[in-house]
Short mmCIF file of C-alpha atoms and ligand atoms in Angstrom, two decimals:
data_model
loop_
_atom_site.label_atom_id
_atom_site.label_comp_id
_atom_site.label_asym_id
_atom_site.label_seq_id
_atom_site.Cartn_x
_atom_site.Cartn_y
_atom_site.Cartn_z
CA MET A 30 54.39 99.18 110.50
CA HIS A 31 51.70 100.40 113.05
CA LYS A 32 53.72 102.92 115.42
CA HIS A 33 50.99 102.16 117.79
CA HIS A 34 52.45 98.95 118.34
CA ARG A 35 54.51 98.32 121.38
CA ALA A 36 56.58 96.57 119.42
CA LEU A 37 58.77 99.10 119.09
CA GLY A 38 59.89 100.35 122.33
CA LEU A 39 60.62 96.75 123.35
CA ALA A 40 64.82 96.97 122.03
CA SER A 41 65.92 98.83 125.21
CA VAL A 42 64.59 96.33 127.41
CA PRO A 43 66.61 94.60 129.66
CA ASN A 44 66.04 90.29 128.41
CA ASN A 45 63.92 89.95 131.74
CA ALA A 46 61.94 92.67 132.20
CA VAL A 47 58.62 92.49 132.59
CA THR A 48 57.29 94.39 129.82
CA GLY A 49 53.21 95.81 129.10
CA ILE A 50 52.86 92.68 126.69
CA ASP A 51 54.34 90.47 128.58
CA VAL A 52 51.17 91.48 131.00
CA ALA A 53 48.83 90.55 128.31
CA ARG A 54 49.54 87.46 127.15
CA SER A 55 48.53 86.30 130.48
CA CYS A 56 45.06 87.43 129.44
CA PRO A 57 43.87 89.16 132.65
CA ALA A 58 40.36 89.27 133.03
CA GLU A 59 40.53 92.49 135.24
CA PRO A 60 42.69 96.08 134.06
CA VAL A 61 46.68 96.14 134.96
CA THR A 62 47.73 98.79 136.23
CA LEU A 63 51.39 99.24 134.85
CA VAL A 64 54.06 101.29 137.65
CA ARG A 65 57.63 102.45 136.30
CA PRO A 66 59.12 103.66 139.05
CA HIS A 67 62.20 104.27 136.62
CA ALA A 68 60.29 107.33 135.25
CA ALA A 69 58.86 109.36 138.13
CA ARG A 70 62.84 108.70 139.08
CA ARG A 71 63.15 110.41 135.93
CA ALA A 72 61.01 113.08 136.87
CA ALA A 73 61.78 113.49 139.56
CA ARG A 74 65.50 114.01 138.87
CA PHE A 75 64.21 116.20 136.25
CA PHE A 76 62.85 118.87 138.64
CA VAL A 77 65.29 118.11 141.25
CA GLU A 78 68.26 119.45 138.95
CA LYS A 79 66.95 122.24 136.71
CA PHE A 80 63.52 123.64 138.91
CA PRO A 81 65.21 126.78 139.54
CA GLY A 82 64.27 126.40 143.72
CA ARG A 83 62.54 123.94 145.93
CA THR A 84 60.60 121.08 144.19
CA LEU A 85 57.05 120.09 146.25
CA TYR A 86 54.90 117.04 145.05
CA ALA A 87 51.68 117.67 145.00
CA VAL A 88 50.46 114.31 145.98
CA LYS A 89 46.97 114.70 145.67
CA ALA A 90 47.78 113.86 141.77
CA ASN A 91 48.66 109.99 142.98
CA PRO A 92 48.64 109.35 146.26
CA SER A 93 50.73 105.78 145.97
CA PRO A 94 52.70 105.38 148.70
CA ASP A 95 55.46 103.32 146.04
CA LEU A 96 55.42 106.62 144.45
CA ILE A 97 55.74 108.99 147.06
CA ARG A 98 59.11 106.62 147.93
CA ILE A 99 60.56 106.86 144.56
CA LEU A 100 60.44 110.37 144.77
CA TRP A 101 61.67 110.54 147.72
CA ASP A 102 64.84 108.46 147.06
CA ALA A 103 65.27 110.49 143.93
CA GLY A 104 65.99 114.04 146.00
CA VAL A 105 61.80 115.26 146.67
CA THR A 106 61.93 116.63 150.24
CA HIS A 107 59.16 118.44 150.72
CA TYR A 108 54.82 117.03 150.17
CA ASP A 109 51.91 119.73 148.83
CA VAL A 110 49.81 118.01 150.75
CA ALA A 111 45.66 118.88 150.75
CA SER A 112 43.72 116.71 153.20
CA ILE A 113 44.67 115.55 156.45
CA ALA A 114 44.72 111.38 154.97
CA GLU A 115 46.69 113.23 152.91
CA VAL A 116 48.96 114.04 155.76
CA ARG A 117 48.94 111.54 157.72
CA MET A 118 49.92 109.05 155.04
CA VAL A 119 52.90 110.71 153.46
CA ARG A 120 54.04 111.72 157.01
CA ALA A 121 54.02 107.54 157.49
CA THR A 122 55.07 106.69 154.06
CA LEU A 123 57.55 109.68 154.77
CA PRO A 124 59.10 110.10 158.43
CA GLU A 125 61.85 112.95 157.43
CA ALA A 126 59.56 114.58 154.96
CA VAL A 127 58.39 118.03 154.93
CA LEU A 128 54.83 118.33 154.96
CA CYS A 129 53.39 121.91 153.57
CA PHE A 130 49.10 121.93 153.52
CA MET A 131 48.21 123.53 150.70
CA HIS A 132 44.67 124.28 150.60
CA PRO A 133 43.37 126.92 151.34
CA VAL A 134 40.65 125.51 152.95
CA LYS A 135 40.79 123.34 155.62
CA ALA A 136 39.42 122.46 158.51
CA GLU A 137 39.99 123.70 162.19
CA GLU A 138 41.04 120.09 162.86
CA ALA A 139 43.20 119.15 160.58
CA ILE A 140 45.04 121.87 161.16
CA ALA A 141 45.56 120.73 164.41
CA GLU A 142 46.51 117.25 164.09
CA ALA A 143 48.55 118.70 160.88
CA TYR A 144 50.73 121.05 163.13
CA PHE A 145 50.90 119.41 166.58
CA GLY A 146 50.59 115.76 165.48
CA HIS A 147 52.47 116.08 162.25
CA GLY A 148 54.74 118.25 162.43
CA VAL A 149 53.51 120.30 159.47
CA ARG A 150 54.99 124.17 159.85
CA THR A 151 53.53 126.05 156.25
CA PHE A 152 50.02 126.48 155.41
CA SER A 153 48.11 127.86 152.77
CA LEU A 154 45.26 130.33 152.37
CA ASP A 155 42.36 133.44 151.23
CA SER A 156 40.65 134.53 153.64
CA MET A 157 40.67 136.05 157.01
CA GLU A 158 38.38 133.87 158.53
CA GLU A 159 41.25 131.09 156.97
CA LEU A 160 43.63 133.09 158.70
CA ASP A 161 42.28 132.89 162.13
CA LYS A 162 41.71 129.56 162.32
CA ILE A 163 45.31 129.10 161.56
CA VAL A 164 46.39 131.21 164.46
CA ARG A 165 43.27 128.90 166.74
CA ALA A 166 43.71 125.96 166.24
CA THR A 167 47.74 125.89 166.18
CA ARG A 168 48.17 128.15 169.31
CA ALA A 169 49.55 126.03 172.72
CA PRO A 170 47.08 124.95 175.48
CA ASP A 171 48.33 127.72 177.48
CA GLY A 172 47.25 130.57 174.73
CA THR A 173 50.26 131.37 172.54
CA PRO A 174 49.86 131.72 169.34
CA ALA A 175 52.79 129.45 167.26
CA ALA A 176 56.23 130.67 165.77
CA ASP A 177 57.18 128.89 163.85
CA LEU A 178 54.17 129.04 161.15
CA THR A 179 54.61 129.36 157.15
CA LEU A 180 51.76 131.28 155.86
CA CYS A 181 51.24 131.27 152.44
CA VAL A 182 48.77 133.81 150.72
CA ARG A 183 47.15 132.31 147.94
CA LEU A 184 46.41 134.71 145.04
CA ARG A 185 43.82 134.36 142.28
CA VAL A 186 45.30 134.14 138.72
CA SER A 187 44.22 133.25 135.24
CA SER A 188 43.89 130.06 134.48
CA ASP A 189 43.60 131.25 130.45
CA TYR A 190 46.55 128.94 129.21
CA SER A 191 46.06 125.79 131.11
CA LYS A 192 43.60 123.21 130.09
CA LEU A 193 41.99 122.81 133.76
CA SER A 194 40.70 125.92 134.73
CA LEU A 195 41.98 126.68 139.40
CA ALA A 196 40.61 129.66 138.53
CA SER A 197 36.97 130.11 140.36
CA LYS A 198 37.44 128.19 143.42
CA PHE A 199 40.54 129.57 145.63
CA GLY A 200 42.32 132.37 145.53
CA VAL A 201 41.65 135.49 147.38
CA SER A 202 41.15 138.24 144.57
CA PRO A 203 44.44 141.58 143.83
CA VAL A 204 41.44 143.96 145.92
CA GLU A 205 41.87 141.62 149.01
CA ALA A 206 45.33 140.41 148.61
CA LYS A 207 46.72 143.48 150.02
CA GLU A 208 43.79 142.93 153.68
CA LEU A 209 45.15 139.41 154.24
CA LEU A 210 49.10 139.74 153.20
CA ILE A 211 49.62 142.67 155.47
CA ALA A 212 47.37 140.14 157.93
CA ALA A 213 49.48 136.84 157.77
CA ARG A 214 53.21 138.68 157.64
CA GLN A 215 51.94 139.93 161.07
CA VAL A 216 51.37 136.18 162.30
CA ALA A 217 53.32 134.55 160.16
CA ASP A 218 57.65 133.56 160.46
CA ALA A 219 57.92 133.51 156.60
CA LEU A 220 55.46 134.74 154.19
CA GLY A 221 54.25 132.75 151.37
CA ILE A 222 52.91 134.06 148.58
CA CYS A 223 50.91 131.00 146.09
CA PHE A 224 48.76 130.39 142.81
CA HIS A 225 47.96 127.85 141.06
CA VAL A 226 47.78 128.17 136.78
CA GLY A 227 45.28 125.24 136.54
CA SER A 228 47.41 122.30 135.13
CA GLN A 229 48.46 120.97 131.95
CA ALA A 230 49.68 124.84 131.18
CA MET A 231 50.57 124.66 127.29
CA THR A 232 52.62 127.95 127.50
CA PRO A 233 54.85 129.06 130.16
CA ASP A 234 53.04 132.58 129.88
CA ALA A 235 50.85 131.30 132.23
CA TYR A 236 53.01 131.83 135.27
CA ALA A 237 55.32 134.76 133.36
CA GLN A 238 51.48 136.95 133.62
CA ALA A 239 50.93 135.11 137.06
CA MET A 240 54.21 136.98 138.33
CA GLU A 241 52.54 139.76 137.53
CA ARG A 242 50.20 139.09 139.33
CA VAL A 243 53.02 138.46 142.33
CA ARG A 244 54.64 140.96 141.82
CA GLN A 245 51.56 143.90 142.07
CA ALA A 246 50.07 142.31 145.50
CA ILE A 247 53.71 142.72 146.69
CA VAL A 248 54.37 146.78 146.12
CA GLU A 249 51.39 147.09 147.08
CA ALA A 250 50.95 145.32 150.34
CA ALA A 251 54.23 147.08 150.98
CA VAL A 252 55.24 143.80 152.93
CA THR A 253 58.35 141.02 152.52
CA VAL A 254 58.02 138.17 151.34
CA ASP A 255 59.75 135.02 152.11
CA VAL A 256 58.15 132.16 150.27
CA ILE A 257 57.56 132.82 145.91
CA ASP A 258 55.24 129.31 144.89
CA VAL A 259 54.72 129.11 140.95
CA GLY A 260 52.44 125.92 142.51
CA GLY A 261 51.44 123.02 140.59
CA GLY A 262 50.39 123.37 136.12
CA PHE A 263 53.60 122.09 134.89
CA PRO A 264 52.67 120.02 131.72
CA SER A 265 52.70 116.37 130.88
CA SER A 266 52.87 115.18 126.56
CA TYR A 267 49.29 113.80 125.30
CA PRO A 268 48.26 113.13 122.10
CA GLY A 269 47.57 117.12 120.54
CA MET A 270 48.58 118.60 123.89
CA GLU A 271 52.24 117.81 123.34
CA PRO A 272 53.77 120.95 125.81
CA PRO A 273 56.73 122.70 124.74
CA PRO A 274 59.75 121.55 126.77
CA LEU A 275 59.77 121.74 130.53
CA GLU A 276 63.61 124.06 130.71
CA LEU A 277 61.31 126.43 128.90
CA TYR A 278 58.70 127.10 131.21
CA PHE A 279 61.70 126.62 134.56
CA GLU A 280 63.47 129.80 132.48
CA THR A 281 60.46 131.44 132.86
CA ILE A 282 60.06 131.75 136.51
CA HIS A 283 63.31 132.24 137.06
CA ARG A 284 63.49 135.24 134.96
CA ALA A 285 60.28 136.55 136.51
CA PHE A 286 61.39 135.86 139.98
CA GLU A 287 64.68 137.82 139.98
CA LYS A 288 62.65 140.95 139.08
CA LEU A 289 60.53 140.70 141.99
CA PRO A 290 62.27 143.08 144.29
CA VAL A 291 62.00 140.18 146.78
CA SER A 292 63.82 137.60 145.18
CA TYR A 293 67.26 138.91 147.36
CA SER A 294 65.82 137.33 150.42
CA SER A 295 63.20 135.26 148.98
CA GLU A 296 62.82 131.08 147.61
CA LEU A 297 61.18 129.74 145.36
CA TRP A 298 58.66 127.28 145.81
CA ALA A 299 57.25 124.69 142.83
CA GLU A 300 54.57 122.14 143.56
CA PRO A 301 54.34 120.18 140.36
CA GLY A 302 51.64 116.90 140.43
CA ARG A 303 51.33 115.62 136.54
CA ALA A 304 54.38 116.56 135.86
CA LEU A 305 56.30 114.53 138.21
CA CYS A 306 53.84 110.98 137.46
CA ALA A 307 51.94 111.43 135.04
CA GLU A 308 54.41 108.61 133.20
CA TYR A 309 54.76 106.36 135.90
CA SER A 310 51.93 104.55 134.93
CA SER A 311 49.49 103.08 132.46
CA LEU A 312 46.65 100.67 132.30
CA ILE A 313 45.41 97.57 130.42
CA VAL A 314 42.50 96.81 129.82
CA ARG A 315 40.22 94.75 127.77
CA VAL A 316 37.88 94.99 124.53
CA GLU A 317 34.75 93.08 125.80
CA LYS A 318 32.91 93.94 123.02
CA ARG A 319 32.91 95.81 119.83
CA ARG A 320 29.96 97.65 118.33
CA GLY A 321 30.95 99.02 115.01
CA ASP A 322 33.43 102.42 116.27
CA GLU A 323 32.87 101.64 119.95
CA LEU A 324 34.96 99.81 121.86
CA TYR A 325 33.57 98.41 125.74
CA ILE A 326 36.45 97.64 127.94
CA ASN A 327 36.53 96.70 131.36
CA ASP A 328 37.72 100.27 133.05
CA GLY A 329 36.16 103.75 132.67
CA ALA A 330 35.17 106.93 134.35
CA TYR A 331 34.59 105.16 137.76
CA GLY A 332 38.12 103.59 136.76
CA ALA A 333 41.11 105.62 136.04
CA LEU A 334 39.39 106.69 132.97
CA PHE A 335 37.49 110.03 134.97
CA ASP A 336 39.13 112.44 133.26
CA ALA A 337 38.82 111.05 129.08
CA ALA A 338 34.69 110.92 130.00
CA HIS A 339 34.13 114.32 132.36
CA VAL A 340 36.75 116.40 130.66
CA GLY A 341 37.70 114.77 127.13
CA TRP A 342 40.95 114.65 128.09
CA ARG A 343 42.77 112.27 124.88
CA PHE A 344 45.07 109.45 126.60
CA PRO A 345 47.51 107.82 124.03
CA VAL A 346 46.49 104.47 123.19
CA THR A 347 48.17 100.75 121.66
CA LEU A 348 47.33 97.72 121.07
CA LEU A 349 48.68 94.95 122.27
CA ARG A 350 48.96 92.34 120.38
CA ASP A 351 51.94 89.55 119.63
CA THR A 352 50.90 89.32 116.10
CA GLU A 353 50.90 92.88 114.64
CA SER A 354 47.80 94.23 113.07
CA ARG A 355 48.44 95.49 108.93
CA THR A 356 45.08 97.13 109.39
CA LYS A 357 45.43 101.32 109.09
CA PRO A 358 44.26 102.89 112.10
CA MET A 359 40.84 104.30 113.14
CA ALA A 360 39.69 106.45 115.81
CA PHE A 361 37.11 104.69 118.48
CA SER A 362 35.11 105.86 121.54
CA PHE A 363 34.92 103.21 124.72
CA TYR A 364 31.82 102.72 126.88
CA GLY A 365 33.48 101.99 130.25
CA PRO A 366 32.54 98.58 133.29
CA THR A 367 29.47 100.30 134.83
CA CYS A 368 25.82 100.46 133.83
CA ASP A 369 25.72 103.75 133.07
CA ASP A 370 25.45 105.96 129.82
CA MET A 371 27.72 108.26 130.78
CA ASP A 372 30.82 105.85 131.41
CA ARG A 373 31.41 106.60 128.22
CA MET A 374 35.04 108.16 126.94
CA ALA A 375 34.97 110.01 123.41
CA GLY A 376 38.58 109.93 122.53
CA PRO A 377 39.22 109.86 120.06
CA PHE A 378 41.17 106.93 120.63
CA MET A 379 43.21 106.06 116.99
CA LEU A 380 43.69 101.85 117.02
CA PRO A 381 44.13 99.64 114.34
CA ALA A 382 40.73 98.79 112.06
CA ASP A 383 40.85 95.51 113.07
CA ILE A 384 40.60 95.22 116.33
CA ALA A 385 38.24 93.10 118.60
CA ALA A 386 36.88 91.79 121.43
CA GLY A 387 39.68 90.06 123.14
CA ASP A 388 41.67 91.84 122.45
CA TYR A 389 44.42 93.97 124.85
CA ILE A 390 45.16 98.20 124.75
CA GLU A 391 46.94 99.83 126.92
CA VAL A 392 45.72 103.74 127.34
CA GLY A 393 48.81 105.22 129.37
CA MET A 394 50.34 108.44 130.84
CA LEU A 395 47.39 107.98 133.48
CA GLY A 396 49.82 108.34 136.36
CA ALA A 397 48.89 111.60 136.61
CA TYR A 398 44.59 112.06 137.90
CA GLY A 399 44.09 108.32 136.39
CA CYS A 400 45.02 105.40 139.08
CA ALA A 401 44.29 108.08 141.71
CA MET A 402 40.62 108.50 140.67
CA ARG A 403 39.53 104.94 140.56
CA THR A 404 35.65 103.84 142.37
CA GLY A 405 34.46 100.62 143.17
CA PHE A 406 30.92 101.91 141.53
CA ASN A 407 28.91 98.97 140.54
CA GLY A 408 31.62 96.53 141.68
CA PHE A 409 34.82 96.97 138.89
CA GLY A 410 37.14 99.52 141.46
CA THR A 411 39.84 96.42 141.15
CA ALA A 412 42.97 96.54 139.42
CA ARG A 413 46.07 94.59 140.00
CA THR A 414 49.25 96.49 140.31
CA VAL A 415 52.50 95.31 138.57
CA THR A 416 56.02 96.95 137.68
CA VAL A 417 57.09 96.81 133.82
CA ALA A 418 60.18 98.10 132.63
CA ASP A 419 59.50 99.64 129.41
CA GLU A 420 59.14 103.22 128.45
CA PRO A 421 56.10 105.08 128.89
CA MET A 422 54.35 106.07 125.59
CA THR A 423 55.91 109.13 126.09
CA THR A 424 58.10 111.19 127.84
CA LEU A 425 59.17 114.61 128.29
CA TYR A 426 62.33 113.55 130.21
CA ALA A 427 64.12 110.17 128.54
CA GLY A 428 68.32 111.20 128.16
CA ARG A 429 67.50 114.75 129.44
CA THR A 430 68.91 114.40 133.03
CA ALA A 431 72.02 113.11 134.88
CA GLU A 432 70.77 110.13 135.01
CA PRO A 433 70.74 107.22 132.36
CA ALA A 434 67.84 106.14 130.46
CA SER A 435 67.96 103.01 131.14
CA ASN A 436 65.10 100.85 131.82
CA VAL A 437 66.73 99.35 134.86
CA VAL A 438 64.25 98.72 137.56
CA LYS A 439 65.26 98.68 141.30
CA LEU A 440 62.93 97.00 143.06
C1 PLP B 19 46.63 119.84 141.65
C2 PLP B 19 47.45 121.05 142.59
C3 PLP B 19 48.61 121.23 141.87
C4 PLP B 19 49.21 120.17 141.10
O1 PLP B 19 48.79 121.01 139.75
P1 PLP B 19 48.83 120.04 138.81
O2 PLP B 19 48.69 120.89 137.86
O3 PLP B 19 49.37 118.32 138.95
O4 PLP B 19 50.51 119.34 138.97
C5 PLP B 19 49.47 122.10 142.78
N1 PLP B 19 49.91 122.93 143.91
C6 PLP B 19 48.33 122.62 144.58
C7 PLP B 19 48.04 123.85 145.68
C8 PLP B 19 46.66 122.02 143.91
O5 PLP B 19 46.03 122.22 144.61
#
């Protein structure tokens, strides 16, 4: 029995619940997005219960309103939004949520609409220009400056421990941080320091090192700080990228936070994107053609597999067939459906050697930066969504929270 086969996971699923293989049996001609509300709920409970501070969901990882409602119901009350469209969408979905506008470079109109129209009070910045912009955009019509701003200065930190760098675009350098922290302190009701260690940080050391930067910045600027925001970067599990347990990240962050001169008076925040939603969804694709070890599938670089194509990300795959293959797994690469040569996913993706046109594959762990990236290029943009109750292909959370790790779907 090959462990690539989905049938293994079915034992724990309630009899009447839909699973990935049921969807494959219906022979869909277009890709199908599977969503697993129980997986998102479990991840959210884990962060809410175990992260030693406040958890903000970074909406860009997966902006699905359904997902956002699930996270809210599981106790996530704060949302990291990065564009005015995200502000509007989360506000329309969750009227009571706290929104934090954490893109360090914003349009002045977006700041004003967020502040006056949607109650946003928390903004990040990494330059004096942005600070001036925020102050201007939030002034009352009579010119009175806003007295209720939480301003988070984004520090530049190393992405050395992460699979996807976020080190070059944003963040104030250690030399400029002092001046910006002092200036922001003067106009902020609450002052924060934030950073992002890069996505899929493979060791907690990434945060320890960044927190050392934070400590130096606080000491040099000699300001009081009310919020320490360690950003995103919390990993999920993929082939060849199995991270240490998230508890170790939380312990490392907590220890570093306690060593800061401001820990007694400040709040600790985190902004996980990937870790909260990677397990939420996967994708069923059909093999339209096989050429040697290359499979032509009906989704790709312009669909949910952007990262698989452009940064060589390896997602787990499984063959969905009623009768199990008796052949050994071998390495395949994928071509997506568009006419573009770049619509290619190198993998390697391990699948049974007898896979052929007409077979269905589930590509797992696409809840973060997968389904969110879909475009309509070349007419291949559609994917139906089906809620399923089976387990995601891998999980960091099963049996790790007070929630029963069952598959009960609450629709
Ligand atoms: C993208 C992003 C996040 C989420 O990052 P993950 O690696 O998905 O956890 C959090 N904060 C900011 C400011 C971001 O840009």
